[in-house]
Amino acid sequence: MIEVRALQSDDWQLWRQLRLAALTDAPWAFGSTLAEWSNAGDTEARWRSRFDNVPYNAVISLDGTPAGMVGAYASDTEPGTVELISMWVAPFARGKGVSDAAIRAVLDWAYPRPVILSVKADNKAAIRLYERNGFTDAGPSPDDDERLMRRP
């Protein structure tokens, strides 16, 4: 069974656990690095501040085990849109609907606003996932080597 749980700042340790796993598993997929969030960067205050800066953070569980994460916020670059960020699914849960549940959670939270995201141009599996969920290519992203995708 897949469950989505929206997090609050008191859930920072759960978010931390998944974010560090994501940065370890797929460092090329994110704009930040494990090194930036480890050692001196690994503080409770910093993890809690994530919830001040990103109002929607969710953990997706598969059969009771945390299996994925996703975040969203009102886009700085495109007023009136929401940007999906920080999406990751643990290897054991891939292909089991966790990604689709994460996207659906962001779409529900964002409704009726359109949703945008940036994806690495060579991440074909992620691009197929987003296309399957109604996103279309919207050209180059402001981030290097990424594509912008949009869902109305």
mmCIF file of C-alpha atoms in Angstrom:
data_model
loop_
_atom_site.group_PDB
_atom_site.id
_atom_site.type_symbol
_atom_site.label_atom_id
_atom_site.label_comp_id
_atom_site.label_asym_id
_atom_site.label_seq_id
_atom_site.Cartn_x
_atom_site.Cartn_y
_atom_site.Cartn_z
ATOM 1 C CA MET A 1 0.000 0.000 0.000
ATOM 2 C CA ILE A 2 1.234 3.497 -0.870
ATOM 3 C CA GLU A 3 0.723 6.343 1.587
ATOM 4 C CA VAL A 4 1.663 10.015 1.220
ATOM 5 C CA ARG A 5 2.424 12.036 4.332
ATOM 6 C CA ALA A 6 2.929 15.794 4.239
ATOM 7 C CA LEU A 7 5.674 16.766 6.675
ATOM 8 C CA GLN A 8 6.129 19.606 9.151
ATOM 9 C CA SER A 9 9.369 20.982 10.567
ATOM 10 C CA ASP A 10 9.208 18.538 13.497
ATOM 11 C CA ASP A 11 9.586 15.769 10.903
ATOM 12 C CA TRP A 12 13.015 17.077 9.886
ATOM 13 C CA GLN A 13 14.805 13.836 10.863
ATOM 14 C CA LEU A 14 12.681 11.763 8.480
ATOM 15 C CA TRP A 15 13.265 14.279 5.683
ATOM 16 C CA ARG A 16 16.994 14.258 6.495
ATOM 17 C CA GLN A 17 17.150 10.453 6.311
ATOM 18 C CA LEU A 18 15.577 10.364 2.860
ATOM 19 C CA ARG A 19 17.402 13.400 1.484
ATOM 20 C CA LEU A 20 20.804 11.995 2.450
ATOM 21 C CA ALA A 21 19.836 8.647 0.908
ATOM 22 C CA ALA A 22 18.777 10.451 -2.287
ATOM 23 C CA LEU A 23 22.005 12.438 -2.505
ATOM 24 C CA THR A 24 23.981 9.230 -1.987
ATOM 25 C CA ASP A 25 21.984 7.177 -4.489
ATOM 26 C CA ALA A 26 21.633 9.732 -7.300
ATOM 27 C CA PRO A 27 23.976 12.684 -6.725
ATOM 28 C CA TRP A 28 23.833 13.671 -10.395
ATOM 29 C CA ALA A 29 20.061 14.241 -10.209
ATOM 30 C CA PHE A 30 20.093 17.119 -7.721
ATOM 31 C CA GLY A 31 21.285 20.698 -7.554
ATOM 32 C CA SER A 32 22.847 20.196 -4.135
ATOM 33 C CA THR A 33 25.395 17.656 -2.973
ATOM 34 C CA LEU A 34 25.853 15.218 -0.127
ATOM 35 C CA ALA A 35 28.928 17.185 0.956
ATOM 36 C CA GLU A 36 26.856 20.375 1.280
ATOM 37 C CA TRP A 37 24.354 18.634 3.568
ATOM 38 C CA SER A 38 26.903 16.646 5.613
ATOM 39 C CA ASN A 39 29.366 17.528 8.357
ATOM 40 C CA ALA A 40 29.029 21.267 9.147
ATOM 41 C CA GLY A 41 25.939 21.488 6.900
ATOM 42 C CA ASP A 42 24.160 18.721 8.788
ATOM 43 C CA THR A 43 22.428 20.700 11.533
ATOM 44 C CA GLU A 44 18.931 20.529 12.934
ATOM 45 C CA ALA A 45 18.484 24.262 12.296
ATOM 46 C CA ARG A 46 19.355 23.883 8.633
ATOM 47 C CA TRP A 47 17.065 20.905 8.127
ATOM 48 C CA ARG A 48 14.214 22.703 9.880
ATOM 49 C CA SER A 49 14.748 25.819 7.754
ATOM 50 C CA ARG A 50 13.952 23.686 4.707
ATOM 51 C CA PHE A 51 10.339 23.701 5.859
ATOM 52 C CA ASP A 52 10.328 27.506 6.049
ATOM 53 C CA ASN A 53 11.623 27.812 2.487
ATOM 54 C CA VAL A 54 9.686 24.942 0.894
ATOM 55 C CA PRO A 55 6.065 24.802 2.114
ATOM 56 C CA TYR A 56 5.215 21.350 0.746
ATOM 57 C CA ASN A 57 7.392 18.372 1.656
ATOM 58 C CA ALA A 58 6.058 14.836 1.601
ATOM 59 C CA VAL A 59 7.299 11.335 2.242
ATOM 60 C CA ILE A 60 5.762 8.475 0.336
ATOM 61 C CA SER A 61 5.714 5.113 2.087
ATOM 62 C CA LEU A 62 5.355 1.694 0.523
ATOM 63 C CA ASP A 63 3.895 -0.944 2.832
ATOM 64 C CA GLY A 64 4.785 1.201 5.832
ATOM 65 C CA THR A 65 8.413 1.861 4.853
ATOM 66 C CA PRO A 66 9.518 5.362 3.758
ATOM 67 C CA ALA A 67 10.244 4.921 0.057
ATOM 68 C CA GLY A 68 10.321 8.351 -1.535
ATOM 69 C CA MET A 69 10.159 12.091 -1.129
ATOM 70 C CA VAL A 70 9.021 15.186 -2.985
ATOM 71 C CA GLY A 71 8.823 18.917 -2.367
ATOM 72 C CA ALA A 72 7.089 21.905 -3.952
ATOM 73 C CA TYR A 73 6.891 25.664 -3.625
ATOM 74 C CA ALA A 74 5.489 28.674 -5.454
ATOM 75 C CA SER A 75 7.876 29.314 -8.334
ATOM 76 C CA ASP A 76 10.149 32.326 -8.088
ATOM 77 C CA THR A 77 10.662 32.458 -11.837
ATOM 78 C CA GLU A 78 7.091 31.883 -13.021
ATOM 79 C CA PRO A 79 4.497 33.632 -10.849
ATOM 80 C CA GLY A 80 1.294 31.656 -10.473
ATOM 81 C CA THR A 81 2.999 28.281 -10.886
ATOM 82 C CA VAL A 82 4.263 25.682 -8.455
ATOM 83 C CA GLU A 83 7.660 24.039 -8.864
ATOM 84 C CA LEU A 84 8.083 20.345 -8.070
ATOM 85 C CA ILE A 85 11.515 19.709 -6.541
ATOM 86 C CA SER A 86 13.574 17.149 -4.628
ATOM 87 C CA MET A 87 11.791 14.086 -5.958
ATOM 88 C CA TRP A 88 13.440 10.745 -5.294
ATOM 89 C CA VAL A 89 12.331 7.142 -4.905
ATOM 90 C CA ALA A 90 14.406 4.478 -3.163
ATOM 91 C CA PRO A 91 15.663 1.685 -5.430
ATOM 92 C CA PHE A 92 13.525 -0.970 -3.684
ATOM 93 C CA ALA A 93 10.348 0.996 -4.490
ATOM 94 C CA ARG A 94 10.971 1.936 -8.114
ATOM 95 C CA GLY A 95 8.387 0.716 -10.588
ATOM 96 C CA LYS A 96 5.758 0.274 -7.862
ATOM 97 C CA GLY A 97 3.784 3.514 -8.204
ATOM 98 C CA VAL A 98 5.643 5.591 -5.612
ATOM 99 C CA SER A 99 6.779 8.156 -8.193
ATOM 100 C CA ASP A 100 3.269 8.561 -9.557
ATOM 101 C CA ALA A 101 1.935 9.042 -6.012
ATOM 102 C CA ALA A 102 4.574 11.713 -5.325
ATOM 103 C CA ILE A 103 3.651 13.615 -8.472
ATOM 104 C CA ARG A 104 -0.078 13.304 -7.747
ATOM 105 C CA ALA A 105 0.506 14.678 -4.232
ATOM 106 C CA VAL A 106 2.210 17.784 -5.641
ATOM 107 C CA LEU A 107 -0.483 18.243 -8.297
ATOM 108 C CA ASP A 108 -3.181 18.018 -5.618
ATOM 109 C CA TRP A 109 -1.355 20.489 -3.369
ATOM 110 C CA ALA A 110 -0.795 22.895 -6.277
ATOM 111 C CA TYR A 111 -4.306 22.765 -7.733
ATOM 112 C CA PRO A 112 -5.473 24.813 -9.623
ATOM 113 C CA ARG A 113 -2.035 26.256 -10.377
ATOM 114 C CA PRO A 114 0.124 24.748 -13.130
ATOM 115 C CA VAL A 115 3.217 22.789 -12.075
ATOM 116 C CA ILE A 116 6.723 23.060 -13.535
ATOM 117 C CA LEU A 117 9.904 21.130 -12.854
ATOM 118 C CA SER A 118 13.471 20.868 -14.078
ATOM 119 C CA VAL A 119 14.929 17.507 -15.004
ATOM 120 C CA LYS A 120 18.398 16.548 -16.161
ATOM 121 C CA ALA A 121 18.249 16.361 -19.967
ATOM 122 C CA ASP A 122 19.843 12.897 -19.991
ATOM 123 C CA ASN A 123 17.568 11.411 -17.301
ATOM 124 C CA LYS A 124 15.353 9.549 -19.763
ATOM 125 C CA ALA A 125 13.546 7.487 -17.109
ATOM 126 C CA ALA A 126 12.486 10.614 -15.217
ATOM 127 C CA ILE A 127 11.407 12.342 -18.413
ATOM 128 C CA ARG A 128 9.223 9.336 -19.323
ATOM 129 C CA LEU A 129 7.730 9.376 -15.819
ATOM 130 C CA TYR A 130 6.851 13.054 -16.046
ATOM 131 C CA GLU A 131 5.437 12.671 -19.562
ATOM 132 C CA ARG A 132 3.285 9.768 -18.362
ATOM 133 C CA ASN A 133 1.911 12.151 -15.734
ATOM 134 C CA GLY A 134 0.958 14.840 -18.246
ATOM 135 C CA PHE A 135 4.096 17.015 -18.287
ATOM 136 C CA THR A 136 5.435 18.310 -21.581
ATOM 137 C CA ASP A 137 8.824 19.691 -22.534
ATOM 138 C CA ALA A 138 8.900 23.488 -22.184
ATOM 139 C CA GLY A 139 12.452 24.124 -23.392
ATOM 140 C CA PRO A 140 15.739 24.671 -21.612
ATOM 141 C CA SER A 141 15.627 25.115 -17.857
ATOM 142 C CA PRO A 142 17.367 28.051 -16.206
ATOM 143 C CA ASP A 143 19.598 25.362 -14.662
ATOM 144 C CA ASP A 144 22.483 24.039 -16.757
ATOM 145 C CA ASP A 145 21.953 20.745 -18.616
ATOM 146 C CA GLU A 146 18.305 20.522 -17.586
ATOM 147 C CA ARG A 147 14.964 20.671 -19.363
ATOM 148 C CA LEU A 148 11.943 22.524 -18.079
ATOM 149 C CA MET A 149 8.727 20.544 -18.063
ATOM 150 C CA ARG A 150 5.234 21.893 -17.485
ATOM 151 C CA ARG A 151 1.819 20.495 -16.628
ATOM 152 C CA PRO A 152 -1.159 22.849 -16.891
#
